[in-house]
Amino acid sequence: MEYYSYINIFETKGLAYLLLLSFLVLGVLLIKYLAGPERKDPVPGKKNATIRR
Amino acid sequence: MNTAAVPANEVVRFARFFLQELKPRGKWLTPFNVISIPIIAAGLVILYFRFTQGLGSVTNLSQQYPFGFWIGFDVMTGVALAGGAYVICFVVYVLRLEKYHSILKVTILNGLLAYVFYSGALLLDLGRPWHIINPIIGNSFGYNSVLFLVAWHFLLYTGALFLEFAPTIAEWAHWERLRKFLTSLTLGTVIVGITLSMLHQSGIGAMFLMAKPKIHPLWYSEYIPLLYFVSSIFGGLAMVIFEGTISGKVFSNLIGQKTHHSHDDIILGLGKGAAITMFVYYFFLAFIFMHGEKWKLINTSWGYWYLVEVIGFVLIPCFMFAYGVRNKKFGVIRTAAAMTVLGVILNRQNVCLIAYNWYVVDKYYPSWQEIVVTLMVVFVEVWVFRWIVTRMSVFSKE
């Protein structure tokens, strides 16, 4: 039995879920960050309208 | 009319043309030539001793370390950094993002040369190099070995890359009908090439699955094939940025104005791709770390070395790519690309050499001859690359 190592999957899974959630949230933030800042372009008929490029 | 005379004339014409093209162009006394020629000469002398007196005469390899720097750097790292070829082919031919078309040929050429030279360097490291043909000709196929898959994939993918680049060779040799025929094969070849490449990038990682007791637990994982595949994507993209920056300066007279102007936009796109894949890779590492409950290993000297690799050469370059893309800081993107290339080199060296047999007292260090031969392989590749790009239509002239 000396080669046997016990992994508590319940303990591991709790942290893994948190990590997965943080991955999803941070992933969305990264994509938004990489997309660049929102530019304010003049649009006919609207004043200071915001357009995402 | 004698029909046999036409191909015979064509062969004579091509032979004359080829001999003419072999003549050197430009200045001989350049800094690169002054450095590379003595190293190539020294490497050839070392290789003479390697093939006449065996591996032990020039390397520090032993029964405990059957492979060393030649496999670790040339084959493992060289192939990972050649991943840019299949990524750019996927982006251009499958995703149809035409703005990357101008760097397609040069990326394929880099991939082709990397496979020819770096996987070719495998011959140097095999005790009996003539046995390299065994998996191909059926002498002890070894179906259940990952190496069987890797050997076939290396061979087929190098052939696929050659076919993808072949229209440029046909154009250079003025074989118009052959060029049209080869161009018609491109899409099929690209799809086969991408499939093969994805499989053997992970296959190289899969070779380490049987070395679980030998690799330090921080670097060993059952998911190592997946890690190798994902790291080949951002490693390849970083290498395209890195090589593109050097080529853009050295061969600026061969690149058209339009391509020069669009280069910044291409770098931004590649940097964005690298940032996203590095982010995914970092979380894969975090999942594996957490799932394997490796916390207790982190507060050791191996743990600190692991953090240097993961934070210093994955997380920080990832942030640098993101910052550089967002703020259009090309210097930051290029620095991040260089760090990423170093990170991939470090990762492969860690898995293959540094953290391999980590418990052994007599560690392996590459001999100076091994380093000189590795430099020779890199320099010969650069020489061949330079010869091709100064003669064939590799860079976009637009």
Short mmCIF file of C-alpha atoms in Angstrom, two decimals, chain B residues 74-265:
data_model
loop_
_atom_site.label_atom_id
_atom_site.label_comp_id
_atom_site.label_asym_id
_atom_site.label_seq_id
_atom_site.Cartn_x
_atom_site.Cartn_y
_atom_site.Cartn_z
CA ASP B 74 15.83 20.37 -31.43
CA VAL B 75 12.99 17.88 -31.52
CA MET B 76 10.79 18.81 -28.54
CA THR B 77 11.20 22.58 -28.66
CA GLY B 78 11.74 23.02 -32.40
CA VAL B 79 8.55 21.17 -33.27
CA ALA B 80 6.51 23.10 -30.67
CA LEU B 81 7.72 26.44 -32.01
CA ALA B 82 6.96 25.31 -35.57
CA GLY B 83 3.29 25.15 -34.53
CA GLY B 84 2.75 28.57 -36.13
CA ALA B 85 2.47 26.89 -39.55
CA TYR B 86 -0.64 24.86 -38.77
CA VAL B 87 -2.21 27.70 -36.75
CA ILE B 88 -1.82 30.24 -39.58
CA CYS B 89 -3.01 27.66 -42.17
CA PHE B 90 -6.10 27.08 -40.02
CA VAL B 91 -6.72 30.82 -39.68
CA VAL B 92 -6.32 31.51 -43.43
CA TYR B 93 -7.87 28.44 -45.07
CA VAL B 94 -10.49 27.37 -42.53
CA LEU B 95 -11.46 30.60 -40.76
CA ARG B 96 -10.91 32.56 -44.01
CA LEU B 97 -9.21 35.49 -42.30
CA GLU B 98 -7.52 36.87 -45.41
CA LYS B 99 -5.46 39.52 -43.66
CA TYR B 100 -3.00 36.80 -42.56
CA HIS B 101 -2.50 35.59 -46.15
CA SER B 102 0.58 37.78 -46.61
CA ILE B 103 2.48 35.84 -43.91
CA LEU B 104 1.23 32.41 -44.97
CA LYS B 105 4.09 31.37 -47.28
CA VAL B 106 6.85 32.49 -44.95
CA THR B 107 5.20 30.75 -42.00
CA ILE B 108 4.83 27.51 -43.99
CA LEU B 109 8.48 27.79 -45.04
CA ASN B 110 9.55 28.27 -41.42
CA GLY B 111 7.48 25.25 -40.40
CA LEU B 112 8.88 23.12 -43.22
CA LEU B 113 12.49 24.00 -42.39
CA ALA B 114 11.89 23.49 -38.67
CA TYR B 115 10.54 19.99 -39.31
CA VAL B 116 13.30 19.08 -41.76
CA PHE B 117 16.11 20.31 -39.51
CA TYR B 118 14.80 19.75 -36.00
CA SER B 119 13.10 16.42 -36.47
CA GLY B 120 15.99 15.58 -38.81
CA ALA B 121 18.30 16.24 -35.85
CA LEU B 122 16.76 13.11 -34.34
CA LEU B 123 19.21 11.20 -36.51
CA LEU B 124 22.09 12.63 -34.51
CA ASP B 125 20.72 11.41 -31.20
CA LEU B 126 19.90 7.85 -32.19
CA GLY B 127 22.59 5.33 -31.28
CA ARG B 128 21.81 3.44 -34.48
CA PRO B 129 20.38 6.14 -36.79
CA TRP B 130 19.80 3.75 -39.69
CA HIS B 131 16.98 2.20 -37.61
CA ILE B 132 14.94 5.40 -37.93
CA ILE B 133 13.27 3.90 -40.98
CA ASN B 134 11.89 0.91 -39.03
CA PRO B 135 8.44 2.33 -38.16
CA ILE B 136 7.96 3.24 -41.82
CA ILE B 137 9.08 0.05 -43.57
CA GLY B 138 7.41 -2.37 -41.17
CA ASN B 139 10.42 -3.74 -39.36
CA SER B 140 8.98 -3.98 -35.83
CA PHE B 141 6.17 -1.50 -36.45
CA GLY B 142 5.39 -1.06 -32.74
CA TYR B 143 1.71 -0.16 -33.23
CA ASN B 144 1.09 0.36 -29.53
CA SER B 145 3.91 2.87 -29.12
CA VAL B 146 3.25 6.61 -29.18
CA LEU B 147 6.57 6.93 -30.98
CA PHE B 148 5.04 4.98 -33.89
CA LEU B 149 2.36 7.67 -34.25
CA VAL B 150 4.89 10.49 -33.87
CA ALA B 151 7.28 8.96 -36.45
CA TRP B 152 4.53 8.61 -39.07
CA HIS B 153 3.10 12.03 -38.33
CA PHE B 154 6.49 13.73 -38.59
CA LEU B 155 7.02 12.11 -41.97
CA LEU B 156 3.53 12.83 -43.30
CA TYR B 157 3.37 16.37 -41.95
CA THR B 158 6.77 17.27 -43.40
CA GLY B 159 5.44 15.96 -46.74
CA ALA B 160 2.25 18.01 -46.30
CA LEU B 161 4.26 21.17 -45.56
CA PHE B 162 6.42 20.50 -48.61
CA LEU B 163 3.30 20.17 -50.79
CA GLU B 164 1.91 23.41 -49.33
CA PHE B 165 5.14 25.19 -50.21
CA ALA B 166 5.65 23.38 -53.53
CA PRO B 167 3.68 25.91 -55.68
CA THR B 168 6.25 28.56 -54.69
CA ILE B 169 9.10 26.25 -55.78
CA ALA B 170 7.31 25.52 -59.08
CA GLU B 171 6.83 29.24 -59.65
CA TRP B 172 10.53 29.87 -59.01
CA ALA B 173 11.50 27.08 -61.45
CA HIS B 174 9.05 28.45 -64.10
CA TRP B 175 6.98 25.26 -64.13
CA GLU B 176 3.63 26.91 -64.66
CA ARG B 177 1.49 23.80 -65.31
CA LEU B 178 2.95 22.03 -62.30
CA ARG B 179 2.35 25.12 -60.17
CA LYS B 180 -1.34 25.17 -61.15
CA PHE B 181 -1.67 21.47 -60.34
CA LEU B 182 0.08 21.85 -56.95
CA THR B 183 -2.04 24.90 -56.10
CA SER B 184 -5.18 22.84 -56.71
CA LEU B 185 -3.99 20.40 -54.01
CA THR B 186 -3.46 23.10 -51.39
CA LEU B 187 -6.77 22.99 -49.50
CA GLY B 188 -6.75 19.19 -49.11
CA THR B 189 -3.11 19.24 -48.04
CA VAL B 190 -3.78 21.98 -45.52
CA ILE B 191 -6.64 20.05 -43.90
CA VAL B 192 -4.52 16.89 -43.68
CA GLY B 193 -1.61 18.96 -42.35
CA ILE B 194 -3.65 20.63 -39.60
CA THR B 195 -5.06 17.28 -38.47
CA LEU B 196 -1.64 15.62 -38.40
CA SER B 197 -0.06 18.53 -36.61
CA MET B 198 -2.67 18.69 -33.85
CA LEU B 199 -2.25 14.98 -33.25
CA HIS B 200 1.52 14.81 -33.12
CA GLN B 201 1.96 17.99 -31.05
CA SER B 202 -0.01 16.20 -28.36
CA GLY B 203 1.67 12.90 -29.30
CA ILE B 204 5.07 14.32 -28.33
CA GLY B 205 3.63 15.05 -24.88
CA ALA B 206 2.05 11.59 -24.75
CA MET B 207 5.51 10.02 -25.03
CA PHE B 208 6.17 11.22 -21.48
CA LEU B 209 3.11 9.44 -20.07
CA MET B 210 5.17 6.31 -19.55
CA ALA B 211 7.85 8.25 -17.65
CA LYS B 212 5.65 9.10 -14.65
CA PRO B 213 8.13 7.92 -11.98
CA LYS B 214 10.96 9.88 -13.61
CA ILE B 215 9.38 13.32 -14.08
CA HIS B 216 8.91 15.62 -11.09
CA PRO B 217 5.20 15.61 -10.07
CA LEU B 218 4.90 19.35 -10.69
CA TRP B 219 5.60 18.80 -14.38
CA TYR B 220 4.05 15.37 -14.82
CA SER B 221 0.35 15.14 -15.57
CA GLU B 222 -1.98 12.77 -17.40
CA TYR B 223 -2.99 15.85 -19.37
CA ILE B 224 0.51 16.51 -20.67
CA PRO B 225 -0.58 15.80 -24.30
CA LEU B 226 -3.23 18.53 -24.00
CA LEU B 227 -0.70 20.94 -22.45
CA TYR B 228 1.78 20.27 -25.27
CA PHE B 229 -0.90 20.89 -27.89
CA VAL B 230 -2.15 24.17 -26.37
CA SER B 231 1.38 25.45 -25.72
CA SER B 232 2.28 24.73 -29.37
CA ILE B 233 -0.49 27.16 -30.43
CA PHE B 234 0.77 30.17 -28.47
CA GLY B 235 4.41 29.11 -28.89
CA GLY B 236 3.87 29.00 -32.65
CA LEU B 237 2.09 32.38 -32.68
CA ALA B 238 4.86 33.95 -30.58
CA MET B 239 7.47 32.50 -32.93
CA VAL B 240 5.63 33.97 -35.95
CA ILE B 241 5.74 37.41 -34.27
CA PHE B 242 9.39 36.95 -33.28
CA GLU B 243 10.56 35.72 -36.70
CA GLY B 244 8.36 38.23 -38.51
CA THR B 245 10.00 41.06 -36.57
CA ILE B 246 13.50 39.87 -37.52
CA SER B 247 12.55 39.09 -41.15
CA GLY B 248 10.80 42.46 -41.44
CA LYS B 249 14.07 44.20 -40.61
CA VAL B 250 16.57 41.92 -42.40
CA PHE B 251 14.54 41.36 -45.59
CA SER B 252 12.65 44.66 -45.66
CA ASN B 253 13.67 45.23 -49.32
CA LEU B 254 11.83 42.01 -50.30
CA ILE B 255 8.53 42.96 -48.66
CA GLY B 256 5.93 45.08 -50.45
CA GLN B 257 4.66 48.41 -49.09
CA LYS B 258 1.10 47.16 -48.52
CA THR B 259 2.35 44.19 -46.49
CA HIS B 260 4.63 46.47 -44.49
CA HIS B 261 1.66 48.64 -43.57
CA SER B 262 -0.60 45.70 -42.71
CA HIS B 263 2.09 44.08 -40.56
CA ASP B 264 1.07 45.99 -37.42
CA ASP B 265 -2.51 44.83 -37.78
#
